[in-house]
Coordinates of C-alpha atoms in Angstrom, one line a residue:
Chain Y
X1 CA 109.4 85.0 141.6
X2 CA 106.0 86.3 141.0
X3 CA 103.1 83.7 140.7
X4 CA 100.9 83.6 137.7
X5 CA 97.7 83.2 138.5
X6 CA 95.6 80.7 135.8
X7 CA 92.8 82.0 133.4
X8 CA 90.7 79.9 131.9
X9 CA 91.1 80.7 127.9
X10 CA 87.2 81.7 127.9
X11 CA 88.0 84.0 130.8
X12 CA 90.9 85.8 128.6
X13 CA 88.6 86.1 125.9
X14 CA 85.2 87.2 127.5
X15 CA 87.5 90.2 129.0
X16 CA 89.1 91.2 126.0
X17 CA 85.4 90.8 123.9
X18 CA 84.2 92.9 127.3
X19 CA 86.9 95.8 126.5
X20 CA 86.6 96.5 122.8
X21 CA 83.2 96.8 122.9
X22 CA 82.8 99.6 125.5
X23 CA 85.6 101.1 123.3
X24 CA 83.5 100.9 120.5
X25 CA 80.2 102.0 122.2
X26 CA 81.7 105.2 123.3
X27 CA 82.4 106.8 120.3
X28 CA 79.6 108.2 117.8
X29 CA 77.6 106.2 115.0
X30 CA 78.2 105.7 111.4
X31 CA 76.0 104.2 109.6
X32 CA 76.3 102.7 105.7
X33 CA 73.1 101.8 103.4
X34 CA 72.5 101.2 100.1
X35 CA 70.2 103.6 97.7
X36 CA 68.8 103.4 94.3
X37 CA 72.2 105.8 93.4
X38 CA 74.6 103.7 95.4
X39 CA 76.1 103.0 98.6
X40 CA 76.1 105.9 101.3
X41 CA 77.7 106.6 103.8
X42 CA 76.5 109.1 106.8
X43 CA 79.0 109.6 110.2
X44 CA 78.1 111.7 113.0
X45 CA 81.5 113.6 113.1
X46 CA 82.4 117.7 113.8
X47 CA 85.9 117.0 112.2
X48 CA 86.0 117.8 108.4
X49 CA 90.3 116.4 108.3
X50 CA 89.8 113.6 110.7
X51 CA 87.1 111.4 108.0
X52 CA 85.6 108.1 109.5
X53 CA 84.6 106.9 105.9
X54 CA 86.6 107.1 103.2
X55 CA 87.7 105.7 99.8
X56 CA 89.2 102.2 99.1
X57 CA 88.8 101.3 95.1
X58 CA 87.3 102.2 92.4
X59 CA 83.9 100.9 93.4
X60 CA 85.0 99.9 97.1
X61 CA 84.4 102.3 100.5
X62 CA 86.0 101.9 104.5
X63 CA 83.4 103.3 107.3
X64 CA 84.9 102.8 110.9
X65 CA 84.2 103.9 114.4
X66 CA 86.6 103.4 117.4
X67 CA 90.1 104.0 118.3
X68 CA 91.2 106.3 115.5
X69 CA 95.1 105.3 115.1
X70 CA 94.0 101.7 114.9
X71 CA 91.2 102.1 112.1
X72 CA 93.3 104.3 110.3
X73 CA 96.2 101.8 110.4
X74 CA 93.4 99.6 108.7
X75 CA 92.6 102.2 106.1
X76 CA 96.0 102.6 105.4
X77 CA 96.4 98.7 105.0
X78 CA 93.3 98.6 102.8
X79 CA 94.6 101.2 100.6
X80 CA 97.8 99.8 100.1
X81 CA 96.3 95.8 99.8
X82 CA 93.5 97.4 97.3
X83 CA 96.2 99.8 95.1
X84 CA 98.8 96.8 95.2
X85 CA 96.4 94.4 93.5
X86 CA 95.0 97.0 90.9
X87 CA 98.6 97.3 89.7
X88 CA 99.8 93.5 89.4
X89 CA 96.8 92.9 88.0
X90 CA 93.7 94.4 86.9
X91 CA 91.6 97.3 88.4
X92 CA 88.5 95.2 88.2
X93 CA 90.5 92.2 90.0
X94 CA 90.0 94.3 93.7
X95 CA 87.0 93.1 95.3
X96 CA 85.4 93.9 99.0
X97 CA 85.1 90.6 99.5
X98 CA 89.2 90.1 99.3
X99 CA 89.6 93.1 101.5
X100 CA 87.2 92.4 104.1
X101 CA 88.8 88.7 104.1
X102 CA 92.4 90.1 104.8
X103 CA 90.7 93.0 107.3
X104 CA 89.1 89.6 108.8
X105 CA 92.6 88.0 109.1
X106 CA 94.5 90.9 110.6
X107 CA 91.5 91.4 113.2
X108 CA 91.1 87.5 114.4
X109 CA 95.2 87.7 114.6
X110 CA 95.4 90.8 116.6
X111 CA 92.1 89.8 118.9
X112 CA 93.8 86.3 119.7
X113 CA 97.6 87.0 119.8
X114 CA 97.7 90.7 121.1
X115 CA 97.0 91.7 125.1
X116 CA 95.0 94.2 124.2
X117 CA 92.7 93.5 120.9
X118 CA 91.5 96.5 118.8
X119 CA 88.8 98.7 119.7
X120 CA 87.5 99.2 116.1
X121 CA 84.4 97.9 114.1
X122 CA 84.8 98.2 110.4
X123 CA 82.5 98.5 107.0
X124 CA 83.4 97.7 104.0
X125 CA 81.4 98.2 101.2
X126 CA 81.1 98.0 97.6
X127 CA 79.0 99.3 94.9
X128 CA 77.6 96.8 92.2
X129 CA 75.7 97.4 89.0
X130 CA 72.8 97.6 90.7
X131 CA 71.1 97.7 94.2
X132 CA 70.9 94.3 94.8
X133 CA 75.0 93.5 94.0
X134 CA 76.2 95.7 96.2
X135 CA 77.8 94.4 99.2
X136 CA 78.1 95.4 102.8
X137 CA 80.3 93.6 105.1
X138 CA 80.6 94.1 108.9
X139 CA 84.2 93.2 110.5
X140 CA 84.4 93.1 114.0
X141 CA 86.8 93.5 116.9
X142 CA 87.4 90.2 117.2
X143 CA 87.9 89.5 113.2
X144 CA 84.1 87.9 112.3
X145 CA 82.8 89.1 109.7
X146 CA 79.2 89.3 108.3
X147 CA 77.5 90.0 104.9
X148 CA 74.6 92.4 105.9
X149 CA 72.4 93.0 103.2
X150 CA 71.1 96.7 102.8
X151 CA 72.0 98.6 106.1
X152 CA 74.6 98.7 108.6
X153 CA 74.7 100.8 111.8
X154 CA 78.1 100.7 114.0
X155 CA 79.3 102.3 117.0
X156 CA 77.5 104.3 119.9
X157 CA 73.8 103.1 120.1
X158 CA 73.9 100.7 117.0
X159 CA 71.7 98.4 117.8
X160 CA 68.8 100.8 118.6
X161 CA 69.9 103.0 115.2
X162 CA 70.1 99.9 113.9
X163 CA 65.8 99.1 114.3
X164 CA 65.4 102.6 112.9
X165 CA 67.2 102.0 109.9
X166 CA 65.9 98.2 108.8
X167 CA 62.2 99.4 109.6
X168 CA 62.9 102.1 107.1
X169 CA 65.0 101.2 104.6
X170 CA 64.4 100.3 100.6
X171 CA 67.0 99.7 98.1
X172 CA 65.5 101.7 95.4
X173 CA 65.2 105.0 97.8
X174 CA 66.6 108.4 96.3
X175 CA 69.5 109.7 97.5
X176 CA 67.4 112.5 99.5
X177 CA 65.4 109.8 101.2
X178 CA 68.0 108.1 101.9
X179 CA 70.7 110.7 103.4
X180 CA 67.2 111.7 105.7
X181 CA 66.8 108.4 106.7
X182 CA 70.2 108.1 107.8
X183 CA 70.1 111.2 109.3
X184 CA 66.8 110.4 111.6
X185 CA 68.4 107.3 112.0
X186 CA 71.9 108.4 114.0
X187 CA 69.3 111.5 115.6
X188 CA 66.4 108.7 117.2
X189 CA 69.3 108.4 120.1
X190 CA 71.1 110.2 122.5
X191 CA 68.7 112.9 122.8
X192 CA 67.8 114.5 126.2
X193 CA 64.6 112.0 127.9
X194 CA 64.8 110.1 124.8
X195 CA 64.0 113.2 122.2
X196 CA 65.1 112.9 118.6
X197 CA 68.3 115.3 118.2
X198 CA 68.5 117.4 115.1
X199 CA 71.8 117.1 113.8
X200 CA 73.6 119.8 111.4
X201 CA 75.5 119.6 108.2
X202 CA 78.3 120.5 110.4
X203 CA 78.0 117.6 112.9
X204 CA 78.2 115.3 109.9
X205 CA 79.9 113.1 107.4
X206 CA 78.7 112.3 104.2
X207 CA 80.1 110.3 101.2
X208 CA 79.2 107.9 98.5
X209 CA 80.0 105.7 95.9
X210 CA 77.9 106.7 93.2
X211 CA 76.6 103.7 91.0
X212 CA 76.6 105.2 87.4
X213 CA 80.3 106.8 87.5
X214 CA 83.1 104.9 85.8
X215 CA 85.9 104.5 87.4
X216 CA 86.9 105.9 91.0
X217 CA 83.2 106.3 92.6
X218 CA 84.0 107.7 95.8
X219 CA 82.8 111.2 96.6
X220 CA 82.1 113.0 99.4
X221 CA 79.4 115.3 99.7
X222 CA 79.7 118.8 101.8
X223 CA 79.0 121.8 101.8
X224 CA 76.5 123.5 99.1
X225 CA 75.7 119.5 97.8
X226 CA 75.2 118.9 101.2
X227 CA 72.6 121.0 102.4
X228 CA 69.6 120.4 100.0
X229 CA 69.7 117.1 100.7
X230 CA 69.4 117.5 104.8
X231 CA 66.4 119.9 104.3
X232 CA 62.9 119.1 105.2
X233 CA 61.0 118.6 102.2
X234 CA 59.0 120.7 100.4
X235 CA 55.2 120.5 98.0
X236 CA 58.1 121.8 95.2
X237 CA 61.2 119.7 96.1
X238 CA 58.7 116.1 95.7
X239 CA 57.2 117.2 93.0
X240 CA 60.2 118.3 90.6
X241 CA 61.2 114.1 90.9
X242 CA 64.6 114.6 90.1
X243 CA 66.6 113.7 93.4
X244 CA 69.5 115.7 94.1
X245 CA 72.9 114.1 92.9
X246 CA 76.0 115.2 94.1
X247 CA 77.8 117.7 92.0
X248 CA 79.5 116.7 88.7
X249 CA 83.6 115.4 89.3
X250 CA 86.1 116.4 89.0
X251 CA 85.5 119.4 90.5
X252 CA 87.9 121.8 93.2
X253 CA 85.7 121.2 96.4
X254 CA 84.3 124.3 98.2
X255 CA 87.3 126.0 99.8
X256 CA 87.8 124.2 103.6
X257 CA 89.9 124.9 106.2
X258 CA 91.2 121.2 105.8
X259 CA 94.0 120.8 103.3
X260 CA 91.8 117.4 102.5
X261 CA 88.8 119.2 101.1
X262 CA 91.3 120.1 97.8
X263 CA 90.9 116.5 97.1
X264 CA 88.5 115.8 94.5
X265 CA 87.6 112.6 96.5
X266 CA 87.9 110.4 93.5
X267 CA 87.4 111.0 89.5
X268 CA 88.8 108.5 87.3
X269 CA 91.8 109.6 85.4
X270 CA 91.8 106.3 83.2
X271 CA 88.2 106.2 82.3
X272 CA 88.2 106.2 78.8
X273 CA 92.3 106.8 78.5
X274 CA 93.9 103.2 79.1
X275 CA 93.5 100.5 77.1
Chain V
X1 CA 119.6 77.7 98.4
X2 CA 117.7 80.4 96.9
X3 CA 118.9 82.2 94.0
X4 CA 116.1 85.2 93.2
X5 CA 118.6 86.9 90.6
X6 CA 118.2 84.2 88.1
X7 CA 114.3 84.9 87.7
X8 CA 113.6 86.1 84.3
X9 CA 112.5 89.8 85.3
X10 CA 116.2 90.0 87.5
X11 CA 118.3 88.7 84.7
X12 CA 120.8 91.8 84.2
X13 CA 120.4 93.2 80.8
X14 CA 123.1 91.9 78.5
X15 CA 125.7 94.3 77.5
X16 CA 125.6 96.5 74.3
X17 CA 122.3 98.8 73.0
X18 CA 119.1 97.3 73.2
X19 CA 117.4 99.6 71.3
X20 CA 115.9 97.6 68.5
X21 CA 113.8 95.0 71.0
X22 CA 110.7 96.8 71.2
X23 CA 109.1 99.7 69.5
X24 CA 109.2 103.1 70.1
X25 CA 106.7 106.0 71.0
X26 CA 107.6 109.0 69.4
X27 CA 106.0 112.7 69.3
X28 CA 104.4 114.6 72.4
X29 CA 103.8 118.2 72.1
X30 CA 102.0 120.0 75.1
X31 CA 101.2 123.8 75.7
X32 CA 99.6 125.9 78.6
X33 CA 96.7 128.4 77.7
X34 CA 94.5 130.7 79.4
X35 CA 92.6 127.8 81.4
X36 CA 95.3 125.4 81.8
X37 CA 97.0 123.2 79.2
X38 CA 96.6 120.8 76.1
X39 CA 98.8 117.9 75.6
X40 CA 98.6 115.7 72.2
X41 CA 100.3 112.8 71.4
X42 CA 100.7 111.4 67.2
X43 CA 99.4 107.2 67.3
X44 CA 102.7 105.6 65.9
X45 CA 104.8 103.6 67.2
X46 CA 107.6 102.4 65.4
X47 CA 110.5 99.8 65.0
X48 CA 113.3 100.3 63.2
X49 CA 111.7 100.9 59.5
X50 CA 108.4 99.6 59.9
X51 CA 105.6 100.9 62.1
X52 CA 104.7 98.2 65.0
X53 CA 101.4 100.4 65.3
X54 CA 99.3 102.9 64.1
X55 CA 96.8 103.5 67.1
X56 CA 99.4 103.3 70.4
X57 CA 98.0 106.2 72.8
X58 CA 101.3 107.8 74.0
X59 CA 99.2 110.9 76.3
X60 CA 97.4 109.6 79.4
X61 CA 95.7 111.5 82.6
X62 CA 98.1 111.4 85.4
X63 CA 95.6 111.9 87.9
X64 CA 92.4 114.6 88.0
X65 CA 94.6 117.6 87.2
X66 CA 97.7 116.2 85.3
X67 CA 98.8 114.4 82.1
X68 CA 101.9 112.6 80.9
X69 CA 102.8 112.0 77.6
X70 CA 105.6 109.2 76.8
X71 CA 108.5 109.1 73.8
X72 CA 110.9 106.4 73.9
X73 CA 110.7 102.5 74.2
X74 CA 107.1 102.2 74.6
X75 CA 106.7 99.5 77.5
X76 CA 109.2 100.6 79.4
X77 CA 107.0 104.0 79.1
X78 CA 103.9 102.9 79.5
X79 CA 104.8 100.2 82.8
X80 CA 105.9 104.3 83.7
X81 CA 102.8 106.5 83.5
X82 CA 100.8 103.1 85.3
X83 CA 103.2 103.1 88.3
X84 CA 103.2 106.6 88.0
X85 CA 99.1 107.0 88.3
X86 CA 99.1 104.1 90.9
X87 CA 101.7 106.5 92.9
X88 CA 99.6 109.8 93.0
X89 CA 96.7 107.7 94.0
X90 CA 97.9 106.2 96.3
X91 CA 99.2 109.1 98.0
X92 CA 96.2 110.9 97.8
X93 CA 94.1 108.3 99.3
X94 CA 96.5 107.4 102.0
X95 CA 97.1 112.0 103.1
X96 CA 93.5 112.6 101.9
X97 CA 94.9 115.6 100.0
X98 CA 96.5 115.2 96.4
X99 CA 100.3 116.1 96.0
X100 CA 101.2 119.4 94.4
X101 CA 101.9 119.5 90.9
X102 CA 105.7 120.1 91.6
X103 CA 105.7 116.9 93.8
X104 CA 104.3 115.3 91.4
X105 CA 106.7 116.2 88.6
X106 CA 110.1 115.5 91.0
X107 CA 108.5 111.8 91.5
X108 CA 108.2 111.2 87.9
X109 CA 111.9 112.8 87.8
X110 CA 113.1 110.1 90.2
X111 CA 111.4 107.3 88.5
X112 CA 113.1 108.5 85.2
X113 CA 116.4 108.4 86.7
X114 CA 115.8 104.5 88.1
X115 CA 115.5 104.0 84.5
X116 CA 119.5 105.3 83.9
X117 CA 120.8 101.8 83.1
X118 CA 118.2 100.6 81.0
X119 CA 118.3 103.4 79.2
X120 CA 121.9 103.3 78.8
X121 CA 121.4 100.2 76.9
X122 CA 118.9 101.7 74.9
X123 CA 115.4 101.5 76.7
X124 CA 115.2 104.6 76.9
X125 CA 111.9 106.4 78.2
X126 CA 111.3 110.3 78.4
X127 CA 107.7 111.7 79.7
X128 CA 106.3 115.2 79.5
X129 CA 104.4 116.4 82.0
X130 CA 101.9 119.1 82.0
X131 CA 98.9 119.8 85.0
X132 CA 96.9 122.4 86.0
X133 CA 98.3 123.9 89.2
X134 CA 95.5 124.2 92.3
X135 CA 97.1 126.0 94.8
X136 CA 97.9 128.8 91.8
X137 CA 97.5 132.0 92.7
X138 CA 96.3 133.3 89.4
X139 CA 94.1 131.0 87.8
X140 CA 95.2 132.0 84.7
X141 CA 99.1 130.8 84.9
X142 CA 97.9 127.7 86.7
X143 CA 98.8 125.7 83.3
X144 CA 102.6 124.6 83.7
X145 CA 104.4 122.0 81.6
X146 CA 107.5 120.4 82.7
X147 CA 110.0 118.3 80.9
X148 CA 112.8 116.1 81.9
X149 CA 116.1 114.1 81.0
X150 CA 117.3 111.2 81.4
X151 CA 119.6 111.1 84.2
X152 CA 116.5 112.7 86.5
X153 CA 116.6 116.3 85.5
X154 CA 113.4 118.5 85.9
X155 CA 113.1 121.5 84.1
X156 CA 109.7 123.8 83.9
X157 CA 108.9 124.8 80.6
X158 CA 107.6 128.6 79.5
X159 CA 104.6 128.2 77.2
X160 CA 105.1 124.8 75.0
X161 CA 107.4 121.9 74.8
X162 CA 107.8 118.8 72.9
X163 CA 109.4 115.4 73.0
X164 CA 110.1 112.6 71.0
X165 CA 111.5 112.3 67.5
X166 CA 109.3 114.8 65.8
X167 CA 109.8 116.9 68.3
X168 CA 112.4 119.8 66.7
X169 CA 109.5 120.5 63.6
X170 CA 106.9 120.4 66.3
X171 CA 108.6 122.9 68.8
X172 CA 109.7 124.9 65.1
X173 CA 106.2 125.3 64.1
X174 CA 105.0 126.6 67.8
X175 CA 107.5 128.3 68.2
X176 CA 106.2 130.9 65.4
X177 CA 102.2 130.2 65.9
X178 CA 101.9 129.9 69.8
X179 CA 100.8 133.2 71.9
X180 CA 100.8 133.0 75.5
X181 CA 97.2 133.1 77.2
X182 CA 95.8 131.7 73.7
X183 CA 92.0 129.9 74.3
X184 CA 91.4 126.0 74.8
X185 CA 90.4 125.5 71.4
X186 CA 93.0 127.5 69.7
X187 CA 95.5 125.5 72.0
X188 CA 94.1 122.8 70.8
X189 CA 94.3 123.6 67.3
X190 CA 98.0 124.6 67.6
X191 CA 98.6 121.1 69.3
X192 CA 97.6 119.4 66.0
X193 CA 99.3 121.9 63.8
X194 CA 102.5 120.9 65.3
X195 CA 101.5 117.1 64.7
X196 CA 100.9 117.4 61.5
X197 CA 104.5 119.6 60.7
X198 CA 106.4 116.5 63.0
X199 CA 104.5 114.0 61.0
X200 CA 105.5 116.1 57.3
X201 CA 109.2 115.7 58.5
X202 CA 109.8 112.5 60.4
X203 CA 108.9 109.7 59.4
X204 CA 108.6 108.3 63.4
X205 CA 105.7 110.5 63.9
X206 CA 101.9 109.4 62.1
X207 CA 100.0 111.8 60.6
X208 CA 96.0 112.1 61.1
X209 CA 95.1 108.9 59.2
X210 CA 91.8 110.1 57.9
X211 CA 91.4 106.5 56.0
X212 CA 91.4 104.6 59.6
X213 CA 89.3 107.2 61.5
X214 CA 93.1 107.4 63.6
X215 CA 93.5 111.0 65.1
X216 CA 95.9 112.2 67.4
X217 CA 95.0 111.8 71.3
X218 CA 94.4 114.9 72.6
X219 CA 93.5 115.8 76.7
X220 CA 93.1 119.2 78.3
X221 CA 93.7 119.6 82.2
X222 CA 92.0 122.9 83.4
X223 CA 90.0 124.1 87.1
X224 CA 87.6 121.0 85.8
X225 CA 89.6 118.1 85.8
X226 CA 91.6 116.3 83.2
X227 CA 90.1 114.9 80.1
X228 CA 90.5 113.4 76.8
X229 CA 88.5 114.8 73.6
X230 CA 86.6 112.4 72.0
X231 CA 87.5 110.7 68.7
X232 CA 84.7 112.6 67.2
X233 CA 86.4 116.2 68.3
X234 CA 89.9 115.2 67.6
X235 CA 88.7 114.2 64.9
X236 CA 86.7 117.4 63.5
X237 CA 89.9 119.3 64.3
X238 CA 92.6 117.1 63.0
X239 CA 90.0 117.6 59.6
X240 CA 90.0 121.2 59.5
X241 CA 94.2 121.2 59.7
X242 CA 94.5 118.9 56.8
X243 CA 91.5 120.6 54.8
X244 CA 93.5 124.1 55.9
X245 CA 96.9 122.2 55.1
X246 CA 95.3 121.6 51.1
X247 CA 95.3 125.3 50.3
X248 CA 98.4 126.1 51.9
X249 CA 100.5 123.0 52.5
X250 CA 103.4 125.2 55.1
X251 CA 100.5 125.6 57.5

C-alpha cells in the first residue's frame, strides 16, 4: 500500500493560496470604480462574446478575472441567486451585499474542501443613489471578502494598477475622466521597459451601471458610445461641460459579430408598468 | 414523517368550477403597424356582477421588445406575465443574447398549458402576446402578435387580435377600421376604438372613465424598445374617441 506522506494543514493551504494566485496573475486586469454617473466597469479583453463583467440585478454588476468556466459558473450562480430572490420577493429585496455573502460561502467551501481551489477573483458591485452608497466588494480565491471603497483593480498587475488608480481617483469624476482614468490605469503596466501601452477600443471592455436609470442599470458601452470617451481631450470637448453619457436604452446595439451584442444589455421592462 | 402535499399552496383544488373565487381580467386587443405593434388593455376587473376593480393593468412589457396582455382569472394571470418576465431575463442574462420572439411565445405556450387543470376548474388564464421581431428582415413586418389556447396552442395572428370577454365587438370593429402598415398613432387610436365598442357591448369590459382620470393602458413595442404611454397621452386619445363617439355614437 502506498504511504501517505503528512502535511501540515498550513502547508496544504500556503500551496493552494500559492496556486490560485499565479492563476489569477496571469490573466489581464479589470478594473471597477465608481464615478459621479455610477459604477464602471473597464476590462482589458479582445473578445466582444466572451464578457468578463456583466449584469447581475437591477442596480448590481459581476467583474471577474481568472479561469473563465469557473467565474462564469459564478455568474451563472449569481444570476440565478439574484433573479430567484427578485421573484419570491421583491426586486428591491436583492442586494450585493447578499450576493457577495453567498459568492463568499461558495468560495471559502470550494478553497477548503476542494484539491484544487478556484483560480478566480470576483467584484461585485452595486450602484446606490449616490456616489457615496455605492458598494464594491472584493471576493477572493480563498472566499474573503472586502468592502473597498471607490476602486478596485484585479488580476494581472493589480497591485501596481491598483497605486495608479487610488492616486487618481474622485467619486464625483465624469464619466470621460473616469473611463481615461481607468484606461491609463490598466495601460501604466506591461509596457515594453516599463512604457505606458496605449490600449484600443478593441482591446477593451466597457460597461456600467448608470445611477439615474430606473430599473435594470446595466449597460455596456461599445462601439460609437465608446470611442468619444477614449479620446484625448480637446479645448472644445472640456469646455462644452456636458460629459458624454452612454446612449439612450433600449436601443438595438451597433450590429456585432457576436450574437450578444443584440442584447440591449439591460432596460427595465417594469419601470413604470408593475404595480 | 414529512408530508409536503398538505401545505396550503399543494392542497389539490377541490373538485367542480372555481370560477367565481377571484376576479376576472377581461379585454386585450393588440395590432401590428408599420413600426411594430400597440397592445391596449380596458382597467376592469370583474366578479360575477360587480366590478372588483376599476384600475387593474391587464397589458405589461414582457421584456425590451415584447408585451403580454392577460384575460381570465386575474392572479392566476398576473403570477403568469411575472414568471413570464423573470424567465426572458433570466435567459438573457444567463446566454447574453435575448431569446427570439418565437421562443419567447412557445415558452408562454407551455406555461399556459401547465395551467390545463386549474383552468379546468375554472382558473382560467389566456395571454396575448405581441413583440417587435429583431432579427426581422424587413423592419417594417417586424410587428407580430400571437395568441393562444388553453391547452398550449400557439397561433400567429395577421394584423390584430383580441382576447377576453369583449373581445368579439373589439375584433368586429377592427376588423372594418384596421389597414395593414397603418402609423403608431393611428394604431393607437384604433386600439382605443375597439375599447370603447367592447366596453358599449359587454358589460366585463370598462370604458374610459373620464370622472376618475382611468384610461385604458396602452404600450407600443417598436426598433426602440417597449413602452407604456403616459396617463396624460392615453388620456388625450381616449378624449378624442369619446368627444368623436358624441357626434356619431357607432364610431
Amino acid at each position: 500500500m502506498a504511504m501517505q506522506f503528512y502535511a501540515s494543514p498550513e502547508q496544504i493551504m500556503r500551496d493552494r493560496s500559492e496556486y490560485a494566485r499565479k492563476g489569477i496573475a496571469r490573466g489581464r486586469s479589470v478594473v471597477v470604480l465608481t464615478y459621479e454617473g455610477g459604477v464602471l466597469f473597464v476590462a482589458e479583453n479582445v473578445s466582444t462574446a466572451l464578457h468578463k463583467v456583466s449584469e447581475l440585478y437591477d442596480r448590481i454588476g459581476f467583474a471577474a478575472v481568472g479561469r473563465f468556466n469557473e467565474l462564469e459558473n459564478l455568474r451563472a450562480a449569481g444570476v440565478r441567486m439574484a433573479d430567484l430572490r427578485g421573484y419570491s420577493y421583491d426586486r428591491r429585496d436583492v442586494t450585493a451585499r447578499s450576493l457577495a455573502n453567498a459568492y463568499a460561502q461558495t468560495l471559502g467551501a470550494i478553497f477548503t474542501e476542494q484539491s484544487k481551489p478556484f483560480e478566480v477573483e470576483i467584484c461585485v458591485a452595486e450602484v446606490g443613489s449616490r456616489p457615496e452608497r455605492d458598494e464594491l466588494y472584493r471576493l477572493t480565491y480563498d472566499g474573503s471578502l472586502q468592502d473597498e471603497p471607490g476602486t478596485i483593480a484585479m488580476g494581472g498587475q493589480a497591485d501596481a494598477i491598483s497605486q495608479v488608480l487610488k492616486a487618481r481617483h474622485r467619486p464625483d469624476m465624469s464619466l470621460r475622466d473616469a473611463v481615461q482614468l481607468a484606461v491609463q490605469s490598466l495601460g501604466s503596466v506591461g509596457g515594453e521597459g516599463g512604457q505606458p501601452r496605449k490600449l484600443e477600443a478593441s482591446q477593451l471592455e466597457v460597461a456600467v451601471l448608470d445611477r439615474r436609470r430606473p430599473g435594470r442599470t446595466f449597460r455596456r458601452i461599445t462601439g460609437a458610445a465608446l470611442a468619444p470617451l477614449l479620446a484625448p481631450e480637446d479645448g472644445a470637448g472640456k469646455k462644452g461641460g456636458a460629459p458624454v453619457e452612454p446612449a439612450e436604452g433600449p436601443k438595438i446595439a451597433e450590429p456585432g459579430p457576436s450574437p450578444a451584442d443584440k442584447s440591449p444589455g439591460g432596460v427595465d421592462p417594469v419601470a413604470d408598468g408593475e404595480g | 414523517m414529512a408530508a409536503p402535499e398538505l401545505l396550503p399552496g399543494r392542497r389539490p383544488l377541490p373538485a367542480g368550477a372555481s370560477a367565481e373565487v377571484g376576479p376576472h381580467a377581461t379585454t386585450i386587443v393588440a395590432l401590428t403597424c408599420a413600426d411594430g405593434v400597440v397592445m391596449a388593455g380596458d382597467r376592469r376587473a370583474t366578479m360575477g356582477n360587480l366590478i372588483a376593480s376599476r384600475d387593474i393593468e391587464k397589458v405589461f412589457a414582457a421584456d425590451a421588445y415584447s408585451l403580454v396582455g392577460i384575460a381570465g382569472t386575474a392572479g392566476v394571470g398576473i403570477e403568469l406575465m411575472r414568471l413570464f418576465q423573470v424567465e426572458l431575463e433570466h435567459y438573457e442574462k444567463i446566454e447574453g443574447a435575448m431569446l427570439s420572439l418565437h421562443g419567447k411565445a412557445n415558452r408562454l405556450a407551455t406555461m399556459i398549458r401547465n395551467n390545463l387543470g386549474a383552468a379546468l376548474q375554472g382558473l382560467a388564464v389566456i395571454p396575448l402576446f405581441a413583440g417587435f421581431d429583431v432579427d426581422a428582415e424587413d423592419p417594417g413586418h417586424a410587428g407580430r402578435i400571437f395568441s393562444f389556447d388553453i391547452a398550449g396552442g400557439v397561433y400567429e395572428e395577421k394584423g390584430f387580435d383580441a382576447i377576453g370577454s369583449g373581445s368579439l365587438f373589439a375584433k368586429s370593429a377592427l376588423k372594418k377600421r384596421y389597414r395593414a402598415g397603418v402609423s403608431l398613432d393611428e394604431g393607437v387610436r384604433l386600439a382605443m376604438e375597439a375599447l370603447y365598442d367592447a366596453a358599449d357591448d359587454d358589460t366585463a369590459t370598462g370604458g374610459p372613465d373620464l370622472i376618475r382620470k382611468v384610461y385604458p393602458v396602452v404600450m407600443t413595442a417598436t426598433a426602440e424598445g417597449s413602452r407604456r404611454l403616459t396617463d396624460e397621452e392615453a388620456g388625450e386619445v381616449a378624449e378624442a374617441v369619446v368627444r368623436d363617439r358624441m357626434e356619431n355614437p357607432g364610431g
